Amino acid sequence: MSANPTPRHPHPSPCRFIAGLVAVLLLLTGCDPSDPSAGKKSPAVPTAAPGGVRTIGVAFETLQTEFWVAGFDKLKSECKARNITMLEAVADGDAARQFDQVKNFIQRGVDGIILVPKDGKTVIPMIRAANAAAIPVVLYNRPADPTDARHTTVAPDNAAITRETVDYLISVAKRTGRKQKAMILLGDLSDVNALGRRDGFEAAVQAAGDAVDVVARVPTDWNQEKALAGVQSAFQAHPDIGLIFTSSDFMFPSIKSVLSSLGKWRKYDQAGHVILGGFDGDATAYQLMTEGYVDATGVQDVYWEAEQAIQAIVDARAGKAVPARIDDRGFAITQENLKQLAPRMWGAKQPLRP
Amino acid sequence: MKGDTTPPTSGGRETRPPAVSFEDIEKGFFGVPVLKRVRFSAQAGRITGLVGENGAGKSTLMNLLGGNLQPDSGQLRVNGSPYAPRGSGDARAAGIAFVHQELNLFPNLSIAENLFLTEFPRAAGGLPWIDRRKLRDRARHLLDQVDLAHDPDTPVERLPPGERQLLEIARALGAQAHLLLLDEPTTSLSVRECARLFDLMHRLRTRGIAMVYISHALGDVLNHCDDLVILRDGEVVGRGPAAEFTQERLVSLMVGRELNQLYPVRTPPPVPADSRPREPLLDVRGITQPGRVRDISFRLAPGEILGVAGLMGAGRSELARILFGLDPHASGEIRVEGRPLEGGPRRRIREGLAFLTEDRRHEGLCLEASVADNLALVTLGQHARTPVRWLDLPGIGTAVARIRDALQVSTRVTDAQPVRTLSGGNQQKVVLGKWLLSEPRILILDEPTRGIDVGARFEIYQWIHRLADRGSGILVISSEIEELIGLCDRILVMRQGELSGEFPRGEFNREQILAAALHTSTS
Amino acid sequence: MNPAVPVPLRRLSADARAAILLPLVLFLLLAAFTPGFATAGNLGNLVVAGLPLLVLATGQTVVLITGGIDLSVTAVIGLTSVLGALVMSGDAGWLRGSPAATPVALAVMLGTGATVGLLNGSCIAWLRMPAFMVTLTTTLFMGGLAVWLAQRQVHAESIYNLPAAFLLLGNRPGLAAGVAIAAAAATHLLLTRTLLGRWFQAVGYNPRTALISGVPVGGTVVTAYVLSGMMASLTSILITARLETGSPSHGRTLLLDVIGAAVIGGTSLFGGKGTVPGTAAGVLFLALLSNGLNQLNLSDFFITMVKGAVILMAALLDVRRNRWARES
């Protein structure tokens, strides 16, 4: 079946049909169909010239926020610029589905796989499957748990960027001359990004001594409705909260809705302003900053991360050594440096959804 | 009328074209002809009786008129004009209304709402809300025409079945129908309710409304119809003025052979009352359930056929359901051969009971399941082997084939066919068959021949006799007193939840039984 | 009667067995037009990916036959996965390191599904609550319980480091296929060759007739939900082993596929009718569809839309099938 001499034929060739039956039989006898040699032999799969990269499989866990869409679009345009075919897949939060998508990439003989995993644990068997097929894997923006499976992670240094952002928020708080009550909206704590941001926040608070008092740590599981309810009940318990940090910008609308109803939605230079900070640097955050409501947000350098992810695969294919971890140092954008840094903020170029 | 341009089609008896005429109608399903060149008409101001065994093609004719089916060939005419309906809307527009055996009313809605369901009177100025007052007034007017004295706001569920039937007719009148098709309207009516219905039909006749009356009650058909049409196997085998027919002639035309008797002769003759075995098969003592039945006691001997007469709502079906363990009873005792009977249907079936319910479509059959599956259902357990209750499929197949042959279910019916597609008579044979397979010692039959044609009835009676001859006890509930008289050894009469009379075979008297069923405290 | 649909086609589609032809037709189409589709590796992937759905849809078929519906299956997958992992995980398991960990975990997992099924079935059969309401409510409860348990024990959603013996079910596709196909085959025999199978049908066709004919209706309904719960547990075992992780979010997106596969395979949403081979054909059809469209580089959103449309068509056909059958 590997040497099918006929050119592309509109009818199913008996060879292929038999191949299908054989596949099922092989499967039933316990032969692993993801055996890399099976994929390589197949004539229908384009194989890369040695060292070159022709196709990359990109599997995202979700495309439900602008952040992921921005990264996804950048990967697409970067692939196009480098004349690489990009195969795409979205798992909608289902790890089993993501595994099938990765297997599918492997089967189709891609030269590299870029993954946004569902979580740090379920991705490990996927990486192993790619390792077995000698296909380089890059985890984009979300690292795996410690494992011996070989891969490269391109991700923000969440703790460092958050620390920088929260340091700025605290400096604003100090200027008010009062000890401020603070609140953090936590992410899904099975996500290391969420953990890193929490750690950065706690470190900054620790270092500030008694400048702020953290009175609420609201779990959101990356869910806007949950965030809304959490912020509401926090304000019921502590009506005088003066500083809020959200682990992701996409939860600003929830905060806005609560603050507006309490009459506390004020610009940074107005009296009664609640100090606001976030993380991601999305379009909402950009707009809220230009309007003056948000003080600062930690920006991930999405474009740089996307370029690095593809570069890592190209390097790996070329036989160069690729580090296991590529840190995006990002930056904190604040009311003070907004003008200078906006061109590097991904959210500043995104069309804002009404 | 437009009909002036078309030549009269009915032998020129009247210059006015018939209200409806079938001209060489043919219809088949998957190559099996169901109607063969059917040709007859119904005149305005006359009642045309349409009789035939189940499966003769009556329902198909009605479906053609209602637009649910289209003929393969032939022409339908209404008032002389060609009529090719594509749905119930067309039928309504042509002034055709149906009064069905299964009522098409919404029990939870009021009388007025049911009357005007398709076209509520609008408020003045064509505004899209309902004018409640106009609704009530028009409802009142229609109810007067059918002699119903209820408030139009009464929910339909509070009306007895007979009055619901009248309400259906009122609805047809409200839709300005000039042709009424009455399909077995009397099956769930009491004697008095029937009389009211026939009164109304006679009055409508004088108003020039044409009626097609379908029924198995041949006596009613002969008494109340002007013209008769007899169908057999999709063909018109006889038609003419009702005066030209007798019941015997109707029956022989319908079944295609002479039927000397409506009820089979019982051989050997029933056991005389005094020599019955001392231990009764079934001993019911003082069964009471508030609101249903009160202090019912009777005994059923082996080999005895015991009838239960009474009006609708007299508590007959309720008694049967209590006996079979479907409903509870507050006090009293039921014994089978001296042992107390307890538990639900499953345990009672093991004790040898069987129950053919009055509602065969909703309680007797799984309509979508096959003939074979329905027949096997009760006795499946006998063919299941432990430990996993593995079924002996060939054994089941043999049993099903045996009972099917014995019951003479139509040969056109296959085992795999859904039982829904069978005629009423064949359906009832399937229900009977599944219980016969369990070889019951006590068989409770609730309205076993309702809506069933003459031929199938006779066969069901024969089976009842056969079971009794084998020593089973049979309890037959029926609204037809003639049926009980023809079939039973003894008749109990129920009225308002109590036993109000008992008649041994020698003392059967139609009038006395009816009196026991009807009598209130007036006499 | 709808004259727009020719009679032979109607007769074919009126016969639920025709469903088995569907995946075959789709396979031939895809093989003809999709490069890289009909390769051993791809078809192997496709079958392995379809195994959890096969098991889950088989259980659902039983419930649909009794005229019910079990919406709680995806939550059972999550809860089972977490409980099993909490028993056997080398990080946080109650029996970590013990040789009994895997067998006990398997027993706990199957027991979880059976318990949820018992709860569902009891509410439906004895308390006469509507099936969709009961199973939807248990879905919420089980979903919350699974996350809470995981958070409480390991302060995270996912539990890792499962014993090697358990992971065999994930690493050896042949073993997983064997287990899944055996479960489906056993259910097929149960439905077609045992008393219980006939009771499921009778209850689905008409519970009143079944009761009067001596079928223990309540017990039969409860058994169906227990069976469905256990099949969901088995699905969870397969998924958990494959992903080497216990997580409450496993199986989250499967619900529509499960009911879709059964309906495409000719199982009636009105009860009574349904077969395991039909459902297996439905599973294969969905697997072929998403794999084939994927090979054509269509986006996942598009594939999901096509799937939704196909399932809607199948449900429509189910309604039509009943009507056509009635007319003939």
Short mmCIF file of N, CA and C in Angstrom, two decimals, chain B residues 248-356:
data_model
loop_
_atom_site.label_atom_id
_atom_site.label_comp_id
_atom_site.label_asym_id
_atom_site.label_seq_id
_atom_site.Cartn_x
_atom_site.Cartn_y
_atom_site.Cartn_z
N GLU B 248 -80.20 -9.80 9.41
CA GLU B 248 -79.58 -11.03 8.91
C GLU B 248 -78.93 -10.78 7.55
N ARG B 249 -79.63 -10.01 6.73
CA ARG B 249 -79.09 -9.78 5.40
C ARG B 249 -77.83 -8.91 5.48
N LEU B 250 -77.88 -7.92 6.38
CA LEU B 250 -76.70 -7.07 6.57
C LEU B 250 -75.49 -7.90 6.98
N VAL B 251 -75.72 -8.77 7.96
CA VAL B 251 -74.60 -9.58 8.47
C VAL B 251 -74.04 -10.45 7.37
N SER B 252 -74.93 -11.09 6.60
CA SER B 252 -74.39 -12.00 5.59
C SER B 252 -73.67 -11.22 4.50
N LEU B 253 -74.15 -10.01 4.19
CA LEU B 253 -73.43 -9.20 3.21
C LEU B 253 -72.05 -8.78 3.74
N MET B 254 -72.02 -8.41 5.01
CA MET B 254 -70.76 -7.93 5.59
C MET B 254 -69.70 -9.02 5.66
N VAL B 255 -70.11 -10.23 6.10
CA VAL B 255 -69.12 -11.28 6.29
C VAL B 255 -69.01 -12.18 5.07
N GLY B 256 -69.94 -12.06 4.16
CA GLY B 256 -69.85 -12.85 2.93
C GLY B 256 -70.28 -14.28 3.12
N ARG B 257 -70.87 -14.60 4.26
CA ARG B 257 -71.40 -15.95 4.47
C ARG B 257 -72.60 -15.81 5.40
N GLU B 258 -73.37 -16.87 5.50
CA GLU B 258 -74.54 -16.79 6.37
C GLU B 258 -74.10 -17.00 7.81
N LEU B 259 -74.52 -16.12 8.67
CA LEU B 259 -74.27 -16.33 10.09
C LEU B 259 -75.62 -16.55 10.72
N ASN B 260 -75.84 -17.77 11.15
CA ASN B 260 -77.18 -18.08 11.66
C ASN B 260 -77.42 -17.43 13.01
N GLN B 261 -76.32 -17.33 13.76
CA GLN B 261 -76.50 -16.80 15.10
C GLN B 261 -75.41 -15.79 15.40
N LEU B 262 -75.74 -14.86 16.25
CA LEU B 262 -74.72 -13.91 16.69
C LEU B 262 -73.88 -14.50 17.82
N TYR B 263 -74.47 -15.43 18.56
CA TYR B 263 -73.75 -16.03 19.69
C TYR B 263 -73.63 -17.52 19.49
N PRO B 264 -72.48 -18.08 19.75
CA PRO B 264 -72.33 -19.53 19.57
C PRO B 264 -73.11 -20.29 20.65
N VAL B 265 -73.53 -21.50 20.28
CA VAL B 265 -74.22 -22.34 21.26
C VAL B 265 -73.18 -22.98 22.16
N ARG B 266 -73.46 -23.00 23.46
CA ARG B 266 -72.47 -23.51 24.39
C ARG B 266 -72.66 -25.01 24.57
N THR B 267 -71.58 -25.77 24.27
CA THR B 267 -71.62 -27.23 24.51
C THR B 267 -70.39 -27.59 25.31
N PRO B 268 -70.44 -28.30 26.36
CA PRO B 268 -71.63 -28.80 27.03
C PRO B 268 -72.38 -27.67 27.73
N PRO B 269 -73.63 -27.90 28.07
CA PRO B 269 -74.42 -26.85 28.70
C PRO B 269 -73.83 -26.45 30.05
N PRO B 270 -74.11 -25.21 30.47
CA PRO B 270 -73.53 -24.73 31.71
C PRO B 270 -73.93 -25.56 32.92
N VAL B 271 -73.03 -25.52 33.89
CA VAL B 271 -73.26 -26.28 35.12
C VAL B 271 -74.47 -25.70 35.85
N PRO B 272 -75.41 -26.54 36.27
CA PRO B 272 -76.56 -26.02 37.02
C PRO B 272 -76.10 -25.37 38.32
N ALA B 273 -76.83 -24.36 38.74
CA ALA B 273 -76.39 -23.55 39.87
C ALA B 273 -76.19 -24.37 41.14
N ASP B 274 -77.08 -25.34 41.38
CA ASP B 274 -77.03 -26.02 42.69
C ASP B 274 -75.90 -27.02 42.79
N SER B 275 -75.36 -27.49 41.67
CA SER B 275 -74.34 -28.53 41.77
C SER B 275 -72.93 -27.95 41.59
N ARG B 276 -72.78 -26.64 41.79
CA ARG B 276 -71.45 -26.04 41.68
C ARG B 276 -70.52 -26.59 42.75
N PRO B 277 -69.23 -26.72 42.48
CA PRO B 277 -68.31 -27.18 43.52
C PRO B 277 -68.36 -26.23 44.72
N ARG B 278 -68.09 -26.78 45.90
CA ARG B 278 -68.24 -25.98 47.09
C ARG B 278 -67.21 -24.84 47.14
N GLU B 279 -65.99 -25.14 46.69
CA GLU B 279 -64.95 -24.10 46.73
C GLU B 279 -65.05 -23.25 45.48
N PRO B 280 -65.38 -21.95 45.61
CA PRO B 280 -65.43 -21.13 44.40
C PRO B 280 -64.02 -20.85 43.91
N LEU B 281 -63.91 -20.58 42.62
CA LEU B 281 -62.62 -20.22 42.04
C LEU B 281 -62.21 -18.84 42.57
N LEU B 282 -63.15 -17.92 42.46
CA LEU B 282 -62.89 -16.56 42.92
C LEU B 282 -63.96 -16.20 43.94
N ASP B 283 -63.53 -15.68 45.08
CA ASP B 283 -64.48 -15.35 46.14
C ASP B 283 -64.21 -13.89 46.55
N VAL B 284 -65.12 -13.01 46.19
CA VAL B 284 -64.95 -11.59 46.47
C VAL B 284 -65.88 -11.24 47.63
N ARG B 285 -65.30 -10.68 48.71
CA ARG B 285 -66.12 -10.44 49.90
C ARG B 285 -66.01 -8.98 50.34
N GLY B 286 -67.08 -8.28 50.14
CA GLY B 286 -67.21 -6.94 50.71
C GLY B 286 -66.18 -5.93 50.26
N ILE B 287 -65.81 -5.95 48.97
CA ILE B 287 -64.81 -5.01 48.47
C ILE B 287 -65.37 -3.60 48.47
N THR B 288 -64.65 -2.69 49.11
CA THR B 288 -65.07 -1.29 49.16
C THR B 288 -63.88 -0.38 48.90
N GLN B 289 -64.08 0.58 48.03
CA GLN B 289 -63.08 1.63 47.84
C GLN B 289 -63.87 2.94 47.69
N PRO B 290 -63.73 3.84 48.64
CA PRO B 290 -64.56 5.04 48.61
C PRO B 290 -64.49 5.75 47.26
N GLY B 291 -65.66 6.13 46.77
CA GLY B 291 -65.74 6.85 45.51
C GLY B 291 -65.73 5.95 44.29
N ARG B 292 -65.44 4.65 44.50
CA ARG B 292 -65.38 3.74 43.35
C ARG B 292 -66.46 2.65 43.48
N VAL B 293 -66.28 1.75 44.45
CA VAL B 293 -67.22 0.63 44.61
C VAL B 293 -67.52 0.46 46.10
N ARG B 294 -68.71 -0.12 46.40
CA ARG B 294 -69.09 -0.29 47.79
C ARG B 294 -69.63 -1.69 48.05
N ASP B 295 -68.98 -2.38 48.93
CA ASP B 295 -69.46 -3.65 49.46
C ASP B 295 -69.85 -4.65 48.37
N ILE B 296 -68.91 -4.94 47.52
CA ILE B 296 -69.17 -5.88 46.43
C ILE B 296 -68.79 -7.29 46.88
N SER B 297 -69.73 -8.19 46.80
CA SER B 297 -69.43 -9.59 47.11
C SER B 297 -70.03 -10.48 46.03
N PHE B 298 -69.25 -11.41 45.56
CA PHE B 298 -69.80 -12.42 44.64
C PHE B 298 -68.80 -13.56 44.54
N ARG B 299 -69.27 -14.65 43.94
CA ARG B 299 -68.39 -15.81 43.75
C ARG B 299 -68.39 -16.18 42.28
N LEU B 300 -67.27 -16.69 41.86
CA LEU B 300 -67.16 -17.15 40.46
C LEU B 300 -66.73 -18.61 40.51
N ALA B 301 -67.55 -19.48 39.89
CA ALA B 301 -67.25 -20.90 39.94
C ALA B 301 -66.41 -21.31 38.74
N PRO B 302 -65.67 -22.40 38.84
CA PRO B 302 -64.93 -22.88 37.66
C PRO B 302 -65.91 -23.16 36.53
N GLY B 303 -65.56 -22.77 35.33
CA GLY B 303 -66.41 -23.04 34.18
C GLY B 303 -67.56 -22.07 34.03
N GLU B 304 -67.65 -21.09 34.90
CA GLU B 304 -68.79 -20.17 34.85
C GLU B 304 -68.44 -18.92 34.05
N ILE B 305 -69.41 -18.43 33.26
CA ILE B 305 -69.25 -17.15 32.59
C ILE B 305 -70.19 -16.18 33.28
N LEU B 306 -69.60 -15.22 33.99
CA LEU B 306 -70.38 -14.31 34.81
C LEU B 306 -70.33 -12.92 34.17
N GLY B 307 -71.52 -12.39 33.86
CA GLY B 307 -71.56 -11.07 33.23
C GLY B 307 -71.75 -9.98 34.26
N VAL B 308 -71.21 -8.78 33.95
CA VAL B 308 -71.47 -7.63 34.80
C VAL B 308 -72.06 -6.53 33.93
N ALA B 309 -73.32 -6.20 34.19
CA ALA B 309 -73.99 -5.17 33.42
C ALA B 309 -74.00 -3.88 34.21
N GLY B 310 -74.34 -2.81 33.54
CA GLY B 310 -74.41 -1.52 34.23
C GLY B 310 -74.12 -0.40 33.27
N LEU B 311 -74.40 0.83 33.72
CA LEU B 311 -74.14 1.98 32.87
C LEU B 311 -72.67 2.36 32.98
N MET B 312 -72.25 3.27 32.07
CA MET B 312 -70.92 3.85 32.21
C MET B 312 -70.81 4.50 33.57
N GLY B 313 -69.71 4.29 34.24
CA GLY B 313 -69.52 4.97 35.53
C GLY B 313 -70.19 4.26 36.70
N ALA B 314 -70.72 3.04 36.46
CA ALA B 314 -71.37 2.32 37.56
C ALA B 314 -70.35 1.61 38.44
N GLY B 315 -69.07 1.64 38.07
CA GLY B 315 -68.04 1.03 38.90
C GLY B 315 -67.60 -0.34 38.41
N ARG B 316 -68.02 -0.71 37.18
CA ARG B 316 -67.67 -2.05 36.68
C ARG B 316 -66.17 -2.17 36.38
N SER B 317 -65.65 -1.19 35.60
CA SER B 317 -64.22 -1.24 35.28
C SER B 317 -63.38 -1.05 36.53
N GLU B 318 -63.86 -0.20 37.43
CA GLU B 318 -63.14 0.03 38.68
C GLU B 318 -63.01 -1.27 39.46
N LEU B 319 -64.10 -2.05 39.50
CA LEU B 319 -64.07 -3.34 40.19
C LEU B 319 -63.02 -4.25 39.54
N ALA B 320 -63.02 -4.28 38.21
CA ALA B 320 -62.06 -5.14 37.50
C ALA B 320 -60.63 -4.75 37.84
N ARG B 321 -60.37 -3.44 37.89
CA ARG B 321 -59.00 -2.97 38.18
C ARG B 321 -58.59 -3.33 39.59
N ILE B 322 -59.54 -3.29 40.52
CA ILE B 322 -59.22 -3.69 41.90
C ILE B 322 -58.92 -5.18 41.95
N LEU B 323 -59.72 -5.96 41.24
CA LEU B 323 -59.50 -7.41 41.25
C LEU B 323 -58.12 -7.76 40.71
N PHE B 324 -57.66 -6.98 39.73
CA PHE B 324 -56.38 -7.30 39.09
C PHE B 324 -55.20 -6.62 39.80
N GLY B 325 -55.49 -5.90 40.87
CA GLY B 325 -54.37 -5.33 41.65
C GLY B 325 -53.84 -4.03 41.07
N LEU B 326 -54.58 -3.41 40.15
CA LEU B 326 -54.11 -2.15 39.58
C LEU B 326 -54.47 -0.97 40.47
N ASP B 327 -55.60 -1.10 41.15
CA ASP B 327 -56.03 -0.03 42.06
C ASP B 327 -56.20 -0.64 43.45
N PRO B 328 -56.06 0.17 44.49
CA PRO B 328 -56.20 -0.36 45.85
C PRO B 328 -57.66 -0.47 46.26
N HIS B 329 -57.92 -1.22 47.32
CA HIS B 329 -59.26 -1.20 47.93
C HIS B 329 -59.09 -1.02 49.43
N ALA B 330 -60.04 -0.30 50.00
CA ALA B 330 -59.92 0.07 51.40
C ALA B 330 -60.25 -1.10 52.31
N SER B 331 -61.30 -1.84 51.96
CA SER B 331 -61.63 -2.99 52.81
C SER B 331 -62.20 -4.09 51.94
N GLY B 332 -62.35 -5.27 52.55
CA GLY B 332 -62.85 -6.42 51.83
C GLY B 332 -61.72 -7.37 51.48
N GLU B 333 -62.08 -8.48 50.91
CA GLU B 333 -61.11 -9.54 50.69
C GLU B 333 -61.37 -10.24 49.37
N ILE B 334 -60.29 -10.60 48.70
CA ILE B 334 -60.42 -11.37 47.46
C ILE B 334 -59.66 -12.68 47.66
N ARG B 335 -60.34 -13.80 47.40
CA ARG B 335 -59.67 -15.10 47.55
C ARG B 335 -59.75 -15.88 46.25
N VAL B 336 -58.67 -16.57 45.93
CA VAL B 336 -58.66 -17.47 44.78
C VAL B 336 -58.45 -18.87 45.33
N GLU B 337 -59.44 -19.73 45.13
CA GLU B 337 -59.42 -21.09 45.66
C GLU B 337 -59.05 -21.08 47.14
N GLY B 338 -59.62 -20.14 47.85
CA GLY B 338 -59.44 -20.09 49.29
C GLY B 338 -58.24 -19.29 49.76
N ARG B 339 -57.27 -19.01 48.85
CA ARG B 339 -56.09 -18.25 49.26
C ARG B 339 -56.31 -16.76 49.00
N PRO B 340 -55.92 -15.91 49.95
CA PRO B 340 -56.10 -14.47 49.71
C PRO B 340 -55.21 -13.98 48.57
N LEU B 341 -55.76 -13.08 47.78
CA LEU B 341 -55.05 -12.57 46.61
C LEU B 341 -54.45 -11.21 46.95
N GLU B 342 -53.14 -11.09 46.75
CA GLU B 342 -52.47 -9.83 47.10
C GLU B 342 -51.49 -9.42 46.02
N GLY B 343 -50.94 -8.23 46.18
CA GLY B 343 -49.86 -7.78 45.30
C GLY B 343 -50.38 -7.13 44.02
N GLY B 344 -49.44 -6.79 43.14
CA GLY B 344 -49.78 -6.12 41.89
C GLY B 344 -50.10 -7.12 40.80
N PRO B 345 -50.26 -6.63 39.57
CA PRO B 345 -50.63 -7.49 38.45
C PRO B 345 -49.70 -8.69 38.29
N ARG B 346 -48.39 -8.45 38.52
CA ARG B 346 -47.44 -9.52 38.30
C ARG B 346 -47.76 -10.75 39.15
N ARG B 347 -48.05 -10.50 40.45
CA ARG B 347 -48.35 -11.63 41.32
C ARG B 347 -49.70 -12.24 40.98
N ARG B 348 -50.62 -11.40 40.56
CA ARG B 348 -51.96 -11.94 40.26
C ARG B 348 -51.94 -12.77 38.98
N ILE B 349 -51.08 -12.38 38.04
CA ILE B 349 -50.95 -13.21 36.83
C ILE B 349 -50.43 -14.58 37.22
N ARG B 350 -49.49 -14.61 38.17
CA ARG B 350 -48.97 -15.90 38.63
C ARG B 350 -50.06 -16.75 39.30
N GLU B 351 -51.03 -16.07 39.90
CA GLU B 351 -52.14 -16.79 40.52
C GLU B 351 -53.17 -17.23 39.48
N GLY B 352 -52.92 -16.95 38.21
CA GLY B 352 -53.82 -17.42 37.15
C GLY B 352 -54.83 -16.40 36.67
N LEU B 353 -54.65 -15.11 37.04
CA LEU B 353 -55.57 -14.10 36.57
C LEU B 353 -55.13 -13.52 35.22
N ALA B 354 -56.10 -13.05 34.46
CA ALA B 354 -55.81 -12.34 33.22
C ALA B 354 -56.83 -11.22 33.08
N PHE B 355 -56.42 -10.11 32.46
CA PHE B 355 -57.30 -8.94 32.42
C PHE B 355 -57.22 -8.28 31.05
N LEU B 356 -58.31 -8.40 30.30
CA LEU B 356 -58.39 -7.72 29.01
C LEU B 356 -59.10 -6.39 29.26
#
